[in-house]
PDB file of C-alpha atoms in Angstrom:
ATOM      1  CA  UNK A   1     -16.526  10.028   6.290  1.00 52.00           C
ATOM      2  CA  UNK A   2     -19.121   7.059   5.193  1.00 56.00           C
ATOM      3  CA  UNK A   3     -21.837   7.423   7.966  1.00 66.00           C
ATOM      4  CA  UNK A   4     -21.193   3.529   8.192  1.00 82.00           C
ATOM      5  CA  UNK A   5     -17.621   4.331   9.246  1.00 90.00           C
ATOM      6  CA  UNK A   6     -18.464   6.746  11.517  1.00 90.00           C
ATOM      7  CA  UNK A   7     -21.189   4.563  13.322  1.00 91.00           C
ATOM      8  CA  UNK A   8     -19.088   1.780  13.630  1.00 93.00           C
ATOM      9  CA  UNK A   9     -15.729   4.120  14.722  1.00 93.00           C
ATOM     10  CA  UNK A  10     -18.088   5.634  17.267  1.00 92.00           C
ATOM     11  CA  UNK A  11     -19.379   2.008  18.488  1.00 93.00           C
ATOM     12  CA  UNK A  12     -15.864   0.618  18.947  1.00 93.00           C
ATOM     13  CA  UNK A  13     -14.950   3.710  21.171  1.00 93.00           C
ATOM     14  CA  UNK A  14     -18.478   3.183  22.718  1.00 94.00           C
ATOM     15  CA  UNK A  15     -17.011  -0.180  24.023  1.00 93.00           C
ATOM     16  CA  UNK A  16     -18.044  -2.462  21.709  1.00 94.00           C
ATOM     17  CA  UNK A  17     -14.968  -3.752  20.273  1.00 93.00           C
ATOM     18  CA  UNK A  18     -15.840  -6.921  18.149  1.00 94.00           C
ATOM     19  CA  UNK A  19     -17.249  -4.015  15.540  1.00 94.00           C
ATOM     20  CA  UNK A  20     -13.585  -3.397  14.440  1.00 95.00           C
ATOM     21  CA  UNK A  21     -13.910  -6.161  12.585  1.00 95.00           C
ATOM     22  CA  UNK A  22     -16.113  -4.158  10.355  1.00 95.00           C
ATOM     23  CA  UNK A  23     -13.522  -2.050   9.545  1.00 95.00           C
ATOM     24  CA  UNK A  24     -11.195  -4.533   9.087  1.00 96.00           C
ATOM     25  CA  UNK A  25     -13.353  -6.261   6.555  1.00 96.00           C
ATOM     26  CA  UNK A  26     -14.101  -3.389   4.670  1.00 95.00           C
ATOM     27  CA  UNK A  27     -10.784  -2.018   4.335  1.00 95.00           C
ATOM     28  CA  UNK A  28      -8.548  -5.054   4.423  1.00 95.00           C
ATOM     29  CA  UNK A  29      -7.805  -5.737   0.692  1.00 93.00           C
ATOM     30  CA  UNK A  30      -7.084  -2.415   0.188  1.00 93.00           C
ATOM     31  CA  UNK A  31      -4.527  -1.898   3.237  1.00 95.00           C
ATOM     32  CA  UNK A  32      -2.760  -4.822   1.777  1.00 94.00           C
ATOM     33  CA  UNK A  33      -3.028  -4.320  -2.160  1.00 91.00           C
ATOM     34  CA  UNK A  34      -1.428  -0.488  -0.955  1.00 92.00           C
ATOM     35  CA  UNK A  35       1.170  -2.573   1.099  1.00 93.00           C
ATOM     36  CA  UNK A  36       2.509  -4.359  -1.429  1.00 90.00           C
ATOM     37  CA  UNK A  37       2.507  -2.408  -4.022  1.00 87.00           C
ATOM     38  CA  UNK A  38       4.904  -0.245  -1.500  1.00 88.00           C
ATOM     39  CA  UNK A  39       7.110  -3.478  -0.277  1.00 87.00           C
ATOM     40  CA  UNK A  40       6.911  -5.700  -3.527  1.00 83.00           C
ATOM     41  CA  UNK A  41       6.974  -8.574  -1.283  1.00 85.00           C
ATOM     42  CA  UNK A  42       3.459 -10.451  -0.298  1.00 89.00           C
ATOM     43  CA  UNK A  43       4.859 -11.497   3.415  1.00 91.00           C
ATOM     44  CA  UNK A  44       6.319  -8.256   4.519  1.00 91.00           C
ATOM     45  CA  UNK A  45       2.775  -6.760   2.630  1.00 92.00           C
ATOM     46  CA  UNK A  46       0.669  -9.120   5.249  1.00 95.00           C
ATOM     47  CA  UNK A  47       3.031  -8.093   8.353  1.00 94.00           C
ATOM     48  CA  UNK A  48       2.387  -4.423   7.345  1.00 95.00           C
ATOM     49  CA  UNK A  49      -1.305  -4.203   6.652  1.00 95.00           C
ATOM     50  CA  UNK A  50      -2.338  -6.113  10.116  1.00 96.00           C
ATOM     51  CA  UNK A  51       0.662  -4.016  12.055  1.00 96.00           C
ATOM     52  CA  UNK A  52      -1.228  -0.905  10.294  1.00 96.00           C
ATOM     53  CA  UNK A  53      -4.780  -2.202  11.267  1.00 96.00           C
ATOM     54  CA  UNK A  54      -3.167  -2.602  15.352  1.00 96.00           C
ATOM     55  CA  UNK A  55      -2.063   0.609  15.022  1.00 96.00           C
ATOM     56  CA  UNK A  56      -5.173   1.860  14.032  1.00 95.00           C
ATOM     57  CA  UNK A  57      -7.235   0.189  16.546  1.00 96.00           C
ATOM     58  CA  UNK A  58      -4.933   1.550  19.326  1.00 95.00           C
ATOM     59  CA  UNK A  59      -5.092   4.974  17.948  1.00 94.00           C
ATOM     60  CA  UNK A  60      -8.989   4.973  16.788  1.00 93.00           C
ATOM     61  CA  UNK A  61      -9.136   7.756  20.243  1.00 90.00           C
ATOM     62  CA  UNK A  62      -7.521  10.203  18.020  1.00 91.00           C
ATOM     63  CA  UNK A  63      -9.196   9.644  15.399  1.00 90.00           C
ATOM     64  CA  UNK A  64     -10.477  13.270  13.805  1.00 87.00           C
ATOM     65  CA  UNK A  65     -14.524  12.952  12.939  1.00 81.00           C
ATOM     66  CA  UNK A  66     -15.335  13.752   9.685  1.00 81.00           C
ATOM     67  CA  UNK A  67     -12.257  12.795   8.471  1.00 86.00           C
ATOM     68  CA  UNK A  68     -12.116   9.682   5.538  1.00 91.00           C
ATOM     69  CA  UNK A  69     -11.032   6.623   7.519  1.00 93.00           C
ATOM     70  CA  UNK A  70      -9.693   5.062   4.932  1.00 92.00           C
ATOM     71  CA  UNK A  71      -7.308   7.918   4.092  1.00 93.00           C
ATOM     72  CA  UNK A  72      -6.570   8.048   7.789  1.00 94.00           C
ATOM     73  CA  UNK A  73      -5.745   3.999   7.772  1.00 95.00           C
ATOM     74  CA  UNK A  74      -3.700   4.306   4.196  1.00 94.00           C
ATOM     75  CA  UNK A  75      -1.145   6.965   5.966  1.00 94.00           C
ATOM     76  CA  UNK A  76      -0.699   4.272   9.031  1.00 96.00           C
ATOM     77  CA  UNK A  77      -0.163   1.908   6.152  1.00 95.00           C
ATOM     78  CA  UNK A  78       2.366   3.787   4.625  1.00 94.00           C
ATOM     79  CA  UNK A  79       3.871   4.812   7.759  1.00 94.00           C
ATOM     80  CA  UNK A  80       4.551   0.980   8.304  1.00 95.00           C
ATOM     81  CA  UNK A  81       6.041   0.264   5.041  1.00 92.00           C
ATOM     82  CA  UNK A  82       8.436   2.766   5.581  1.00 90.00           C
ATOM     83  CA  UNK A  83       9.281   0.984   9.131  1.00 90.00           C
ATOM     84  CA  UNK A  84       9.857  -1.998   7.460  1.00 89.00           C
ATOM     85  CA  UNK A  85      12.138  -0.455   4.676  1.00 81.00           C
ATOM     86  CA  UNK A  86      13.869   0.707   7.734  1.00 83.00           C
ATOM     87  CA  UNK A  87      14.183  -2.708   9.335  1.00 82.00           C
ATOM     88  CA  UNK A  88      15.522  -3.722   5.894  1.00 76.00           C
ATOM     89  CA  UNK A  89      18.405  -1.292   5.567  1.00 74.00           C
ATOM     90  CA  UNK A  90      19.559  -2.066   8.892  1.00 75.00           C
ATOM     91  CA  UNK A  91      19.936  -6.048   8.358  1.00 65.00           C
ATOM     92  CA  UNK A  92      22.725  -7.204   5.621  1.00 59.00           C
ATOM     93  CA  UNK A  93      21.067  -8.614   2.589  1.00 50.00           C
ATOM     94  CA  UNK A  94      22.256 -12.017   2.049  1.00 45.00           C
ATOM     95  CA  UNK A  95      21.457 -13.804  -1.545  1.00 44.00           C
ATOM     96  CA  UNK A  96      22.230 -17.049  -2.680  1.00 39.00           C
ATOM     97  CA  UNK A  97      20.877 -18.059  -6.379  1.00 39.00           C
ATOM     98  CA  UNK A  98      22.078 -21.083  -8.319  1.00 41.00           C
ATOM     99  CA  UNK A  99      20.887 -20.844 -12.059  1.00 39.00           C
ATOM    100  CA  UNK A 100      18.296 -18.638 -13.022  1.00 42.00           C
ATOM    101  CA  UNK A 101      15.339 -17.171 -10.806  1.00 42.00           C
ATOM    102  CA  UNK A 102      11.972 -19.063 -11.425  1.00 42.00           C
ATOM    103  CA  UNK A 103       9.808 -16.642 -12.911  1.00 45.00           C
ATOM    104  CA  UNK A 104       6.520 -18.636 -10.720  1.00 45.00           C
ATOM    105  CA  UNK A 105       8.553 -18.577  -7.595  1.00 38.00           C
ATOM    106  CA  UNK A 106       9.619 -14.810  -8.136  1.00 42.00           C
ATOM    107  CA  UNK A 107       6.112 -12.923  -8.190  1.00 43.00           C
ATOM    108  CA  UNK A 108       6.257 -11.692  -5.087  1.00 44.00           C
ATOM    109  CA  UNK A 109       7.861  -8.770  -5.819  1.00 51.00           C
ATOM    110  CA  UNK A 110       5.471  -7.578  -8.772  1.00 51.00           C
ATOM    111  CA  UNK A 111       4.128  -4.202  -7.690  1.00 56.00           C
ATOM    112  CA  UNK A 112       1.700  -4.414 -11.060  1.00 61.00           C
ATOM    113  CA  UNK A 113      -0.023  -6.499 -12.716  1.00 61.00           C
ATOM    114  CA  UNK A 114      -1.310  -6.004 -16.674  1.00 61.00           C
ATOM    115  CA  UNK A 115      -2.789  -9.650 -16.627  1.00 62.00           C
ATOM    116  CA  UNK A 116      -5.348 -10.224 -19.665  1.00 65.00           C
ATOM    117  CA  UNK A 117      -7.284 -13.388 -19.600  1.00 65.00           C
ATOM    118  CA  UNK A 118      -8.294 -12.666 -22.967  1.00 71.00           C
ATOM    119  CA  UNK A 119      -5.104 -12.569 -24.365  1.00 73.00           C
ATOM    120  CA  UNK A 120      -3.421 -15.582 -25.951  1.00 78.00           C
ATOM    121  CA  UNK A 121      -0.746 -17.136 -24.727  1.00 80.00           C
ATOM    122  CA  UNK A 122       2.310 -15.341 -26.364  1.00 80.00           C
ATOM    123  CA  UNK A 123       0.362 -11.916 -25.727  1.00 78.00           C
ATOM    124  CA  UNK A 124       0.312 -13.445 -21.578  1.00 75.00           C
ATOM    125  CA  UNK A 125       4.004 -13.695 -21.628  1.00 79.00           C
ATOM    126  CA  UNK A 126       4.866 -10.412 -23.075  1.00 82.00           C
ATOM    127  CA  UNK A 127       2.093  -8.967 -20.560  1.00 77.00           C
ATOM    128  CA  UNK A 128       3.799 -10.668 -17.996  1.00 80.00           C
ATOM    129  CA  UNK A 129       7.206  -9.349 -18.955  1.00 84.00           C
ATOM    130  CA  UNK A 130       6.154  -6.024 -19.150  1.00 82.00           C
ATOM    131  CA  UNK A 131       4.705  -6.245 -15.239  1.00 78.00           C
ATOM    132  CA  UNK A 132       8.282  -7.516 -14.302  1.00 82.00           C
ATOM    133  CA  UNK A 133       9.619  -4.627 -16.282  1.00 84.00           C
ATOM    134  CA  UNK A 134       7.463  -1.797 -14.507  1.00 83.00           C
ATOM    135  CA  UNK A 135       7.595  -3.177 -10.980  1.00 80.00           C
ATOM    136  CA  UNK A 136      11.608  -3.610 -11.315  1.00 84.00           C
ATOM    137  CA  UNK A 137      11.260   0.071 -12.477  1.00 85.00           C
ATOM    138  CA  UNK A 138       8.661   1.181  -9.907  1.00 85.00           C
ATOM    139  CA  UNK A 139      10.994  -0.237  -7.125  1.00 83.00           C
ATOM    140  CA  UNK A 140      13.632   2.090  -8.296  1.00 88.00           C
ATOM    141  CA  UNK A 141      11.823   4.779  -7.639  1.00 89.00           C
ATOM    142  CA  UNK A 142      12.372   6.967  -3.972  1.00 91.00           C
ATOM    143  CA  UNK A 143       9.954   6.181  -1.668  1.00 89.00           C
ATOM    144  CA  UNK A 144       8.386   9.285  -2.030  1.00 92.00           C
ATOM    145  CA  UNK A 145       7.926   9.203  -5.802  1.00 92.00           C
ATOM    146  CA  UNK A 146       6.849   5.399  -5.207  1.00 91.00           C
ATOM    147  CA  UNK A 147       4.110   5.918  -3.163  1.00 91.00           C
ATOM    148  CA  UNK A 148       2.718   9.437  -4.642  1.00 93.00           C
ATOM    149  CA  UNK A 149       2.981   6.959  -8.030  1.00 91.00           C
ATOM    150  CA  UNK A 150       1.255   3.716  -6.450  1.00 88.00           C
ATOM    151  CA  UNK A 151      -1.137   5.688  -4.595  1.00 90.00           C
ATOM    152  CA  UNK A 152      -2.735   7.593  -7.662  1.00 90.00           C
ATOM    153  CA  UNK A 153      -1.596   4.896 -10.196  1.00 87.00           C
ATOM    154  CA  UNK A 154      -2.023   1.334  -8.927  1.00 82.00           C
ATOM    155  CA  UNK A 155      -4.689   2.464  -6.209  1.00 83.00           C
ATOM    156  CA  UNK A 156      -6.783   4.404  -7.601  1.00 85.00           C
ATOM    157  CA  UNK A 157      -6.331   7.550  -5.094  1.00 90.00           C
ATOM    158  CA  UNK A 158      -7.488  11.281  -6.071  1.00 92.00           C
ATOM    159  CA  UNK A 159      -4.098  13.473  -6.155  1.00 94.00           C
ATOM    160  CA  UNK A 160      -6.614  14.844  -3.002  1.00 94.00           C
ATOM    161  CA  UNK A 161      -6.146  12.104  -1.173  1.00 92.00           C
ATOM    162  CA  UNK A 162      -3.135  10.994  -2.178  1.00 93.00           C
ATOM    163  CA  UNK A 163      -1.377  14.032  -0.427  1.00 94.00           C
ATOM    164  CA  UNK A 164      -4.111  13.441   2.612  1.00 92.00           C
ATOM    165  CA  UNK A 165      -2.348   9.919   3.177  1.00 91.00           C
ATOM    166  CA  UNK A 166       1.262  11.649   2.220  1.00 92.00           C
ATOM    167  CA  UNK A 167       0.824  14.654   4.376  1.00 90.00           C
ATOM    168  CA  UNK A 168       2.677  16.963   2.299  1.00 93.00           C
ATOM    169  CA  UNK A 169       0.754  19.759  -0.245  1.00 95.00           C
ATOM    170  CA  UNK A 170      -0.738  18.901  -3.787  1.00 94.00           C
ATOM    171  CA  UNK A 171       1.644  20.309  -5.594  1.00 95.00           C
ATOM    172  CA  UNK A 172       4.416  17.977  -3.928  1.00 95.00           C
ATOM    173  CA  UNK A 173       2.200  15.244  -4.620  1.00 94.00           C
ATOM    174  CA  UNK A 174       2.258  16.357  -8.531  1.00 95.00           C
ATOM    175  CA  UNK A 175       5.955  16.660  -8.578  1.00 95.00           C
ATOM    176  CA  UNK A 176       6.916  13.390  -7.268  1.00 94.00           C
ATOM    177  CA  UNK A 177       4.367  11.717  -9.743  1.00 93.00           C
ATOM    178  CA  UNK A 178       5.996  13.855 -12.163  1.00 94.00           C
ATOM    179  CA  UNK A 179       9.440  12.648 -11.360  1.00 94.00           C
ATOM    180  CA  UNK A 180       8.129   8.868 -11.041  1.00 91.00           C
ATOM    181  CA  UNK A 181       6.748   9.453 -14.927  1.00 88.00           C
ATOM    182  CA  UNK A 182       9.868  11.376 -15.910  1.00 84.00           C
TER     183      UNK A 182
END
């Protein structure tokens, strides 16, 4: 762990808990960039990343030293997505459309983006399509599969880590990637 991490971890349980904050600045884009890319939807993605960060504080006792915080936050993270995906299941889905969806109203739900402020304009539409495309295909994916994928993909995460956060062994990590890709 970052010795900055582990000084400020160790303050917090020391008493002085305004130094969470630290944490929570450091690691907040990521928490929520990894929350959405899970939940396609920015709302839910907010609700999940501050739920995770809660979590975290209240937990922060059982904390293991020398461990990576930020691996140790990402599995709280994903641990909430899947609550919510939970909560989801449980309530009927009710939709009510009249016409077609406005693409500007309706990128919530993009887990990726292959934006290119070079490119020209008709280049920015087909990128734009093609981020629709993935994250429509991406959401089709299990759970499992579309984390391992996000996680290592969209994140940035070493296949390391990304079965740290997953708790399951590297090879399962490969083969859900695998079966994302397939």
């Amino acid at each position: 762990m970052a010795g900055g991490d582990a000084d400020t971890i160790q303050a917090v349980l020391d008493g002085d808990v305004d130094r969470y904050a630290e944490l929570v600045d450091q690691y907040q884009e990521q928490a929520l960039k990894l929350a959405f890319s899970l939940l396609g939807n920015y709302e839910d993605a907010k609700d999940a990343s501050q739920e995770a960060f809660i979590s975290a504080y209240r937990s922060l006792g059982r904390f293991r030293q020398g461990a990576k915080f930020s691996t140790w936050l990402y599995r709280i993270v994903v641990n909430e997505c899947k609550d919510v995906y939970k909560r989801r299941a449980r309530q009927p889905a009710v939709v009510a459309t009249v016409g077609e969806p406005d693409p500007d109203l309706d990128g919530a739900g993009l887990f990726v983006d292959v934006d290119d402020p070079a490119a020209n304009p008709s280049d920015q539409l087909a990128n734009r399509e093609l981020a629709q495309q993935l994250s429509t295909a991406i959401g089709r994916l299990p759970m499992n599969q579309r984390t391992a994928f996000l996680l290592h993909h969209v994140n940035g995460l070493p296949l390391e880590e990304v079965a740290l956060v997953m708790r399951c062994r590297l090879g399962t990590v490969k083969s859900h990637i695998f079966r994302a890709t397939d």
